[in-house]
PDB file of C-alpha atoms in Angstrom:
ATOM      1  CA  UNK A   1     170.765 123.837 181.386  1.00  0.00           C
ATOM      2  CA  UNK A   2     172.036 121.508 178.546  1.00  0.00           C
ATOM      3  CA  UNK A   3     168.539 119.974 178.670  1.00  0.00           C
ATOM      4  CA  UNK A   4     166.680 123.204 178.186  1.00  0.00           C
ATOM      5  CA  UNK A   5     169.203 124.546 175.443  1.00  0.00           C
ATOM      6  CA  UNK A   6     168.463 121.146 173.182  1.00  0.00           C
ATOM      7  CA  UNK A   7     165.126 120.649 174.190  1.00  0.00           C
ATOM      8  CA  UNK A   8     163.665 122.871 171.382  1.00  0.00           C
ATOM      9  CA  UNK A   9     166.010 121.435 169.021  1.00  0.00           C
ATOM     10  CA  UNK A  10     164.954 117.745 169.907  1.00  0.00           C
ATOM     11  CA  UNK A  11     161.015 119.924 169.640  1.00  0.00           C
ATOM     12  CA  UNK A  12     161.860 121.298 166.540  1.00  0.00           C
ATOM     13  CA  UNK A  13     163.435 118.118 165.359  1.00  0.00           C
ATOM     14  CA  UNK A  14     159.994 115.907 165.912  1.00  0.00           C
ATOM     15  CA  UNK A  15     157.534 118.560 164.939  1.00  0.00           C
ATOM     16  CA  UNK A  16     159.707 118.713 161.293  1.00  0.00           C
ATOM     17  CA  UNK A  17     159.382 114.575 161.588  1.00  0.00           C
ATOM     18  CA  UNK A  18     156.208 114.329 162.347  1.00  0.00           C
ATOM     19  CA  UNK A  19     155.472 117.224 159.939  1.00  0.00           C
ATOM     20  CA  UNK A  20     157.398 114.718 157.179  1.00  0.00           C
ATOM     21  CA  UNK A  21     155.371 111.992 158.167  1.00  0.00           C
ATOM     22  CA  UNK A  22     151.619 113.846 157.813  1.00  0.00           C
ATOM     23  CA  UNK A  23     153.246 115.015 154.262  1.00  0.00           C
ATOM     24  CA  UNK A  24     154.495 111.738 153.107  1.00  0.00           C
ATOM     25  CA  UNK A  25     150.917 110.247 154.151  1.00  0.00           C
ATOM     26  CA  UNK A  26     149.372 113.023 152.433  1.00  0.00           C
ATOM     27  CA  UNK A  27     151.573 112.263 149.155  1.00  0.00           C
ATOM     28  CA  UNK A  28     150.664 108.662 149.427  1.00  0.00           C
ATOM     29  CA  UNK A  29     146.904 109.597 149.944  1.00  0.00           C
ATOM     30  CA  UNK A  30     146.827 111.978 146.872  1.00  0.00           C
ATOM     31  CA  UNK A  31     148.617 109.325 144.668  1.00  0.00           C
ATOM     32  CA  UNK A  32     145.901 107.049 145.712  1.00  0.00           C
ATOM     33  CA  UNK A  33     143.432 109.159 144.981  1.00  0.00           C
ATOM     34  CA  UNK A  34     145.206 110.090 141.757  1.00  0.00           C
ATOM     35  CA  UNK A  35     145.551 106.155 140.734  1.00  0.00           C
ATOM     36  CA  UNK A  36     141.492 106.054 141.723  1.00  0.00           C
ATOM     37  CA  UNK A  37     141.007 108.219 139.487  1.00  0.00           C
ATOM     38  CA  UNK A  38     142.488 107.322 136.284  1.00  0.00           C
ATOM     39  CA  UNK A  39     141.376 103.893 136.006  1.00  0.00           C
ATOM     40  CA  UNK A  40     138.153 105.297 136.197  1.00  0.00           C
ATOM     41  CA  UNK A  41     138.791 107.662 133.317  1.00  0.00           C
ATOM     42  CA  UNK A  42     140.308 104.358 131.260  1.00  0.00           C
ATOM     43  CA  UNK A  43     137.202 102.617 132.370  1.00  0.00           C
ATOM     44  CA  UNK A  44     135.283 105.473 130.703  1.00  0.00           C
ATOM     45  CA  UNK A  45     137.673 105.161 127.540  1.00  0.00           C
ATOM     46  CA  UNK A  46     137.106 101.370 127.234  1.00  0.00           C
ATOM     47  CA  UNK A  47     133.188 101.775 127.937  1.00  0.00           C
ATOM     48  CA  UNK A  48     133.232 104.173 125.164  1.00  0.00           C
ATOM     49  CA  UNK A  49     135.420 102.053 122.665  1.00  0.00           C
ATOM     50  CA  UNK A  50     133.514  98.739 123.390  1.00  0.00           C
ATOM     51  CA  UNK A  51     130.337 101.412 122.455  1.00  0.00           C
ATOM     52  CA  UNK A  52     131.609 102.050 118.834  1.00  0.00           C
ATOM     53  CA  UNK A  53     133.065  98.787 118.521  1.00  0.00           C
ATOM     54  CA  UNK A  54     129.725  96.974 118.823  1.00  0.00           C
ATOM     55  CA  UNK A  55     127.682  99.922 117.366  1.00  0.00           C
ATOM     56  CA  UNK A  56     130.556  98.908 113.970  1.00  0.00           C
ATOM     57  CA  UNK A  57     129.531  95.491 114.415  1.00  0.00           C
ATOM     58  CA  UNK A  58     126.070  95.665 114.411  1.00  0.00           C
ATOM     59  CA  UNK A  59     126.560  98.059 111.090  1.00  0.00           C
ATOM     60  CA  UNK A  60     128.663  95.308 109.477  1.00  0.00           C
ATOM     61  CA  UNK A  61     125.953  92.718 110.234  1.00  0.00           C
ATOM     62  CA  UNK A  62     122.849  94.127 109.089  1.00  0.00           C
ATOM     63  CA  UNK A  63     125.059  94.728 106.020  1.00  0.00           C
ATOM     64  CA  UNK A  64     125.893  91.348 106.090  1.00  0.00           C
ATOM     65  CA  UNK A  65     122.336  90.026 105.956  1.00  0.00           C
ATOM     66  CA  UNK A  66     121.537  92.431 103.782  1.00  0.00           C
ATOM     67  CA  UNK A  67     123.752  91.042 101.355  1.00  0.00           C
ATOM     68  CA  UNK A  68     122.549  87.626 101.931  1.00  0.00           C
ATOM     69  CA  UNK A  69     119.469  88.448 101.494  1.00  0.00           C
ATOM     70  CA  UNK A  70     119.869  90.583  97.980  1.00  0.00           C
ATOM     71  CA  UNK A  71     122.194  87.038  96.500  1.00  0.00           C
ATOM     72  CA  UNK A  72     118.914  84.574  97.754  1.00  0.00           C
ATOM     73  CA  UNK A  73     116.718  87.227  95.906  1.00  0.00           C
ATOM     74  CA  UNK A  74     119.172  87.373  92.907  1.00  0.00           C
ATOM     75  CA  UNK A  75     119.607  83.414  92.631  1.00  0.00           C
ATOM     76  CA  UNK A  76     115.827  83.275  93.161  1.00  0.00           C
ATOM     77  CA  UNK A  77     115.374  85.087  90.289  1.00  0.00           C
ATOM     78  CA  UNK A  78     117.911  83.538  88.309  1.00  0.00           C
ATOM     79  CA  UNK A  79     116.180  79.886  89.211  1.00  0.00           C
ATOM     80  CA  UNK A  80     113.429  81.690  87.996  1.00  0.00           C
ATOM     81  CA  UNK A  81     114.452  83.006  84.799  1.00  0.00           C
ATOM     82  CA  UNK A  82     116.139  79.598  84.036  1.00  0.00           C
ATOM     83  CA  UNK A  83     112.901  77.680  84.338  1.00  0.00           C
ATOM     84  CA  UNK A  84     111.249  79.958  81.901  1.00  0.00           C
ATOM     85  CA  UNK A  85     113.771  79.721  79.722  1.00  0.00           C
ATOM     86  CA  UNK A  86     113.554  75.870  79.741  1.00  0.00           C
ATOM     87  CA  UNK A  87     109.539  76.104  79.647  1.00  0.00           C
ATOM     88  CA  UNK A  88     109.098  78.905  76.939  1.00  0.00           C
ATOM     89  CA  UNK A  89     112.479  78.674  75.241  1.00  0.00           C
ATOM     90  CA  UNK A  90     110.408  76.270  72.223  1.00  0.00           C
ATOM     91  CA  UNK A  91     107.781  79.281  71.969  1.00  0.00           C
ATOM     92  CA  UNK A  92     109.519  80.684  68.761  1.00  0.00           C
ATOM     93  CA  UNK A  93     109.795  77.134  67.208  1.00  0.00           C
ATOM     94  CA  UNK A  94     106.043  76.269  68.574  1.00  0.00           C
ATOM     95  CA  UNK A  95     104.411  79.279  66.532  1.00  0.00           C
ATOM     96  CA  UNK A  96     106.044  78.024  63.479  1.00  0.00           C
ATOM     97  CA  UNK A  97     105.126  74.508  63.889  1.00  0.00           C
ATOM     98  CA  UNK A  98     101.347  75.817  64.316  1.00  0.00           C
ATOM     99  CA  UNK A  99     101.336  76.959  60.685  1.00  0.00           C
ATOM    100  CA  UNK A 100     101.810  73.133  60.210  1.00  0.00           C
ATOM    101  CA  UNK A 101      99.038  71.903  62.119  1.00  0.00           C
ATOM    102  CA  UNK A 102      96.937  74.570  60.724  1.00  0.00           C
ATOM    103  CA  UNK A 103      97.613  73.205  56.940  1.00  0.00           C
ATOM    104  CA  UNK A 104      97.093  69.710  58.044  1.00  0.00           C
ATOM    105  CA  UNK A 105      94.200  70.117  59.589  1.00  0.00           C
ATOM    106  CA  UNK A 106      92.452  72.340  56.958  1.00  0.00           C
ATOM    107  CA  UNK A 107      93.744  69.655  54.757  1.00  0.00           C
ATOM    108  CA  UNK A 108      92.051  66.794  56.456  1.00  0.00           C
ATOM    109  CA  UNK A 109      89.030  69.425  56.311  1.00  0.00           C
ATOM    110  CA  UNK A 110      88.970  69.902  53.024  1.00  0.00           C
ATOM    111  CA  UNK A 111      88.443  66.271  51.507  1.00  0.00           C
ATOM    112  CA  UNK A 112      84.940  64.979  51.175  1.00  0.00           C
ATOM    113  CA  UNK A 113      83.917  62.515  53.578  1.00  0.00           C
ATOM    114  CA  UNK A 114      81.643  60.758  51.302  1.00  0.00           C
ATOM    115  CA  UNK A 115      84.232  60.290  48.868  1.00  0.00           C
ATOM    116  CA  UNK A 116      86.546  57.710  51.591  1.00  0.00           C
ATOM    117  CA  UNK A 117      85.465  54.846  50.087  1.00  0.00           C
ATOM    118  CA  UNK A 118      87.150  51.345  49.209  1.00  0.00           C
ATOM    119  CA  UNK A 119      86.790  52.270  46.000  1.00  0.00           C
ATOM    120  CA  UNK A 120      89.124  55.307  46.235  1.00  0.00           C
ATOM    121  CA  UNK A 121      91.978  53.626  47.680  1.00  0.00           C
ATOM    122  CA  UNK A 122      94.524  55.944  47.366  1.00  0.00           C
ATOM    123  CA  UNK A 123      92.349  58.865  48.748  1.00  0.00           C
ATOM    124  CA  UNK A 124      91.461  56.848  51.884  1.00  0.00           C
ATOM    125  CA  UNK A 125      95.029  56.409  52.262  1.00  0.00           C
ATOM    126  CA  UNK A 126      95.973  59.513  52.102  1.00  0.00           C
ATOM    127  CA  UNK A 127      93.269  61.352  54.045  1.00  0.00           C
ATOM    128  CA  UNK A 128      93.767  58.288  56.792  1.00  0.00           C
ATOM    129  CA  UNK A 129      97.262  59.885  56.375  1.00  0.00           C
ATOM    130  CA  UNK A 130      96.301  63.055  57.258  1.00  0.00           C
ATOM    131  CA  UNK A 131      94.555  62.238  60.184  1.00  0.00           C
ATOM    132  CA  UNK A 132      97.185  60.081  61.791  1.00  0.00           C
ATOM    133  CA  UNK A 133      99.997  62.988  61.344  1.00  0.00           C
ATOM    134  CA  UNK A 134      97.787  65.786  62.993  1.00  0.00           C
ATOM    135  CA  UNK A 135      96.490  63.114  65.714  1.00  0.00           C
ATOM    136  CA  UNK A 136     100.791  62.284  66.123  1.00  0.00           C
ATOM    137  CA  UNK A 137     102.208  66.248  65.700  1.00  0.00           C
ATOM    138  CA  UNK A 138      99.130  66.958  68.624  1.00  0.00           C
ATOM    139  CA  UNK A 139     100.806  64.538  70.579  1.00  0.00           C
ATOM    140  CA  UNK A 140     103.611  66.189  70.596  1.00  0.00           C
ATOM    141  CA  UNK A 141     102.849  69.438  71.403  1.00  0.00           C
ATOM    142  CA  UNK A 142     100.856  67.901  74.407  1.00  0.00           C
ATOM    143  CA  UNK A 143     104.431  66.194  75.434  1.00  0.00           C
ATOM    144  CA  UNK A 144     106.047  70.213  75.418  1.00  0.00           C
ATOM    145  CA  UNK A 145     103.156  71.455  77.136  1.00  0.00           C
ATOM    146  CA  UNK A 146     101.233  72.701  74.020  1.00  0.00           C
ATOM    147  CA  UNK A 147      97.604  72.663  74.049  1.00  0.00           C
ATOM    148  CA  UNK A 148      94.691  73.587  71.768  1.00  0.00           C
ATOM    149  CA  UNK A 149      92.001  76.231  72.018  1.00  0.00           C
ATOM    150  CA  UNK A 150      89.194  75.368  70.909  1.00  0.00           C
ATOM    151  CA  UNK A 151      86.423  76.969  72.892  1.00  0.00           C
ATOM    152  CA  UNK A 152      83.253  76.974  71.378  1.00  0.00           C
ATOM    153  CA  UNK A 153      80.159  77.443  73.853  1.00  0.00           C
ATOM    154  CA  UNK A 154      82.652  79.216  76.698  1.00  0.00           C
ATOM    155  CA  UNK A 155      82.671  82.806  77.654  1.00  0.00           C
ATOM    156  CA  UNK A 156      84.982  85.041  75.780  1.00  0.00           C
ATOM    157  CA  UNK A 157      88.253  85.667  77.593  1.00  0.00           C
ATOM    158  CA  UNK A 158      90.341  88.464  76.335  1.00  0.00           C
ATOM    159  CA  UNK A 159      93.471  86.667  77.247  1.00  0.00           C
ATOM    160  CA  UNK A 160      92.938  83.976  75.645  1.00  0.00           C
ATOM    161  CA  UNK A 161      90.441  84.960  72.524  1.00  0.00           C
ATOM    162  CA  UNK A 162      90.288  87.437  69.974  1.00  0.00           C
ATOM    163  CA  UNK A 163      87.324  88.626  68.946  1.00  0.00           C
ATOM    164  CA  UNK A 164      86.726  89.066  64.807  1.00  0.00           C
ATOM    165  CA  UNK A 165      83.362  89.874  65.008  1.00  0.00           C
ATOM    166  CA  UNK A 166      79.715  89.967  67.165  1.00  0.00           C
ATOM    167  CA  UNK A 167      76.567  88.936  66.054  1.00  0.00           C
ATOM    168  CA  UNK A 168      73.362  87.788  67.593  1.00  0.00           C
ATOM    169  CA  UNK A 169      72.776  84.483  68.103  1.00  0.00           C
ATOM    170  CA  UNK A 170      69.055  82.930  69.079  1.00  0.00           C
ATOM    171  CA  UNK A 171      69.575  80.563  71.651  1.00  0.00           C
ATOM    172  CA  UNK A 172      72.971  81.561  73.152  1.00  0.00           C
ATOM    173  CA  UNK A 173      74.017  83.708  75.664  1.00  0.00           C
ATOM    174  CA  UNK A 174      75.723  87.040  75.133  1.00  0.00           C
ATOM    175  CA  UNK A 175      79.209  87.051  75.794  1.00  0.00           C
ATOM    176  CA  UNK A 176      79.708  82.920  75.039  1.00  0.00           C
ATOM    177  CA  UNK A 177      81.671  81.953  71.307  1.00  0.00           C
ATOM    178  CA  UNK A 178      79.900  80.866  68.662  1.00  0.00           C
ATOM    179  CA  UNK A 179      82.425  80.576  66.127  1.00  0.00           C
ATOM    180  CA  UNK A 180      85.792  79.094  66.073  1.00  0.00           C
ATOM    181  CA  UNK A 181      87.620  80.683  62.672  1.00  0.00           C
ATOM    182  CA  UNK A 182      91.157  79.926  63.570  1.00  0.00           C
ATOM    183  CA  UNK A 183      92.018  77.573  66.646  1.00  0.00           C
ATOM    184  CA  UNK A 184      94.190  79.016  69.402  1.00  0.00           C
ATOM    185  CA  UNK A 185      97.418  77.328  71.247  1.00  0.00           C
ATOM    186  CA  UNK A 186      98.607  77.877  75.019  1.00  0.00           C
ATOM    187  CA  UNK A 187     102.209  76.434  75.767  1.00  0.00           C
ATOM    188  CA  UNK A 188     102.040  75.962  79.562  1.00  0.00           C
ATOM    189  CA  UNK A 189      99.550  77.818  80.449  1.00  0.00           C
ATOM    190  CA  UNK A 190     100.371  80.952  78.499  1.00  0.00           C
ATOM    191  CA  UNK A 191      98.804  81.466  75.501  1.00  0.00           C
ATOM    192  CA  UNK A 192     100.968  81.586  72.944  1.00  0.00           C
ATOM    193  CA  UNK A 193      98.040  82.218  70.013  1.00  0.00           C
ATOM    194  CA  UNK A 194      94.644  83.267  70.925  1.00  0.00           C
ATOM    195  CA  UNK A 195      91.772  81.464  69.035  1.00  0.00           C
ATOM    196  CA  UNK A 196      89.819  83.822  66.968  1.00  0.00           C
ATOM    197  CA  UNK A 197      86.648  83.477  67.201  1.00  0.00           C
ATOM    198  CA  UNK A 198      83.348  85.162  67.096  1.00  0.00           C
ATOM    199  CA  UNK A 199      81.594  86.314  69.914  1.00  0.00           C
ATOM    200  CA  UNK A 200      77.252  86.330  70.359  1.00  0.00           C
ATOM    201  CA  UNK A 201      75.801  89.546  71.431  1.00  0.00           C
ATOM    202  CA  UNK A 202      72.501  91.021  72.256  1.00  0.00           C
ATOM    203  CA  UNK A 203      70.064  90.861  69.455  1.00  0.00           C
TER     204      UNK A 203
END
């Protein structure tokens, strides 16, 4: 009889264990599950930060070269502006020094060649004086890159000739000089006074 009194108890006693046990396997299950979970959501978190992160870095580059790019464009045009500086920074002085060359050489224009004789000593000497100075001051604008227009024959170019007047010449082709009055001056390749000149149109 003692059996059968205690025998639900002991029943009772391992259903409630075994009960425990299912729940505790349960809990340890859903904590599992739970702990599955959330380093999946942190993955997400990380995925997404890494995202921006690079997204900022590729931002921060492009900027970067960017930048380089704009200072090699700015020192490019510095080099630039330095070397014209250096090549046109006489032009000022240049003009004036034309008015020079343009007195000597109407000078040396203006004595008469059949008056250089032995006999007038001291005008050969001085005209021979003449000569040698504009030969020597054309020297050195050649050195600075100063050159002479003198283009008598060639085809008018706006850029480097100005035109006083037109007038028909037989024999030459429209469009070609025919008269240098005043001769022009480039200073490395620019011209830096335009010849004028006169230019032969159709008669």
């Amino acid at each position: 009889s003692f059996c059968l009194r205690t025998s639900p108890r002991l029943l009772c006693a391992a259903t409630q264990q075994k009960n425990t046990g299912q729940n505790l396997e349960e809990d340890q299950s859903q904590s599992q599950n739970e702990q599955k979970v959330e380093p999946s959501s942190a993955e997400k978190l990380l995925a997404e930060e890494k995202a921006k992160l690079e997204e900022q870095l590729k931002e921060v580059t492009e900027k970067y070269k960017r930048a380089l790019a704009d200072a090699e464009n700015v020192r490019q045009r510095s080099q630039k502006l330095v070397e014209e500086a250096k090549l046109y920074g006489i032009q000022s002085f240049c003009k004036d020094l034309l008015e020079v060359a343009d007195i000597l050489e109407k000078a040396t224009e203006s004595v008469p060649k059949e008056e250089i004789k032995d006999e007038n000593p001291h005008l050969k000497s001085l005209y021979e004086g003449l000569v040698m100075t504009e030969i020597q001051i054309q020297k050195v604008f050649k050195k600075h890159g100063l050159l002479r227009l003198n283009p008598v024959g060639a085809k008018f170019d706006p850029y480097e000739h100005e035109a006083l007047f037109h007038t028909p010449v037989e024999g030459q082709e429209p469009g070609t000089i025919a008269l240098v009055s005043k001769i022009g001056y480039k200073l490395h390749g620019r011209t830096l006074r335009p010849a004028l000149v006169g230019v032969v149109k159709d008669a």
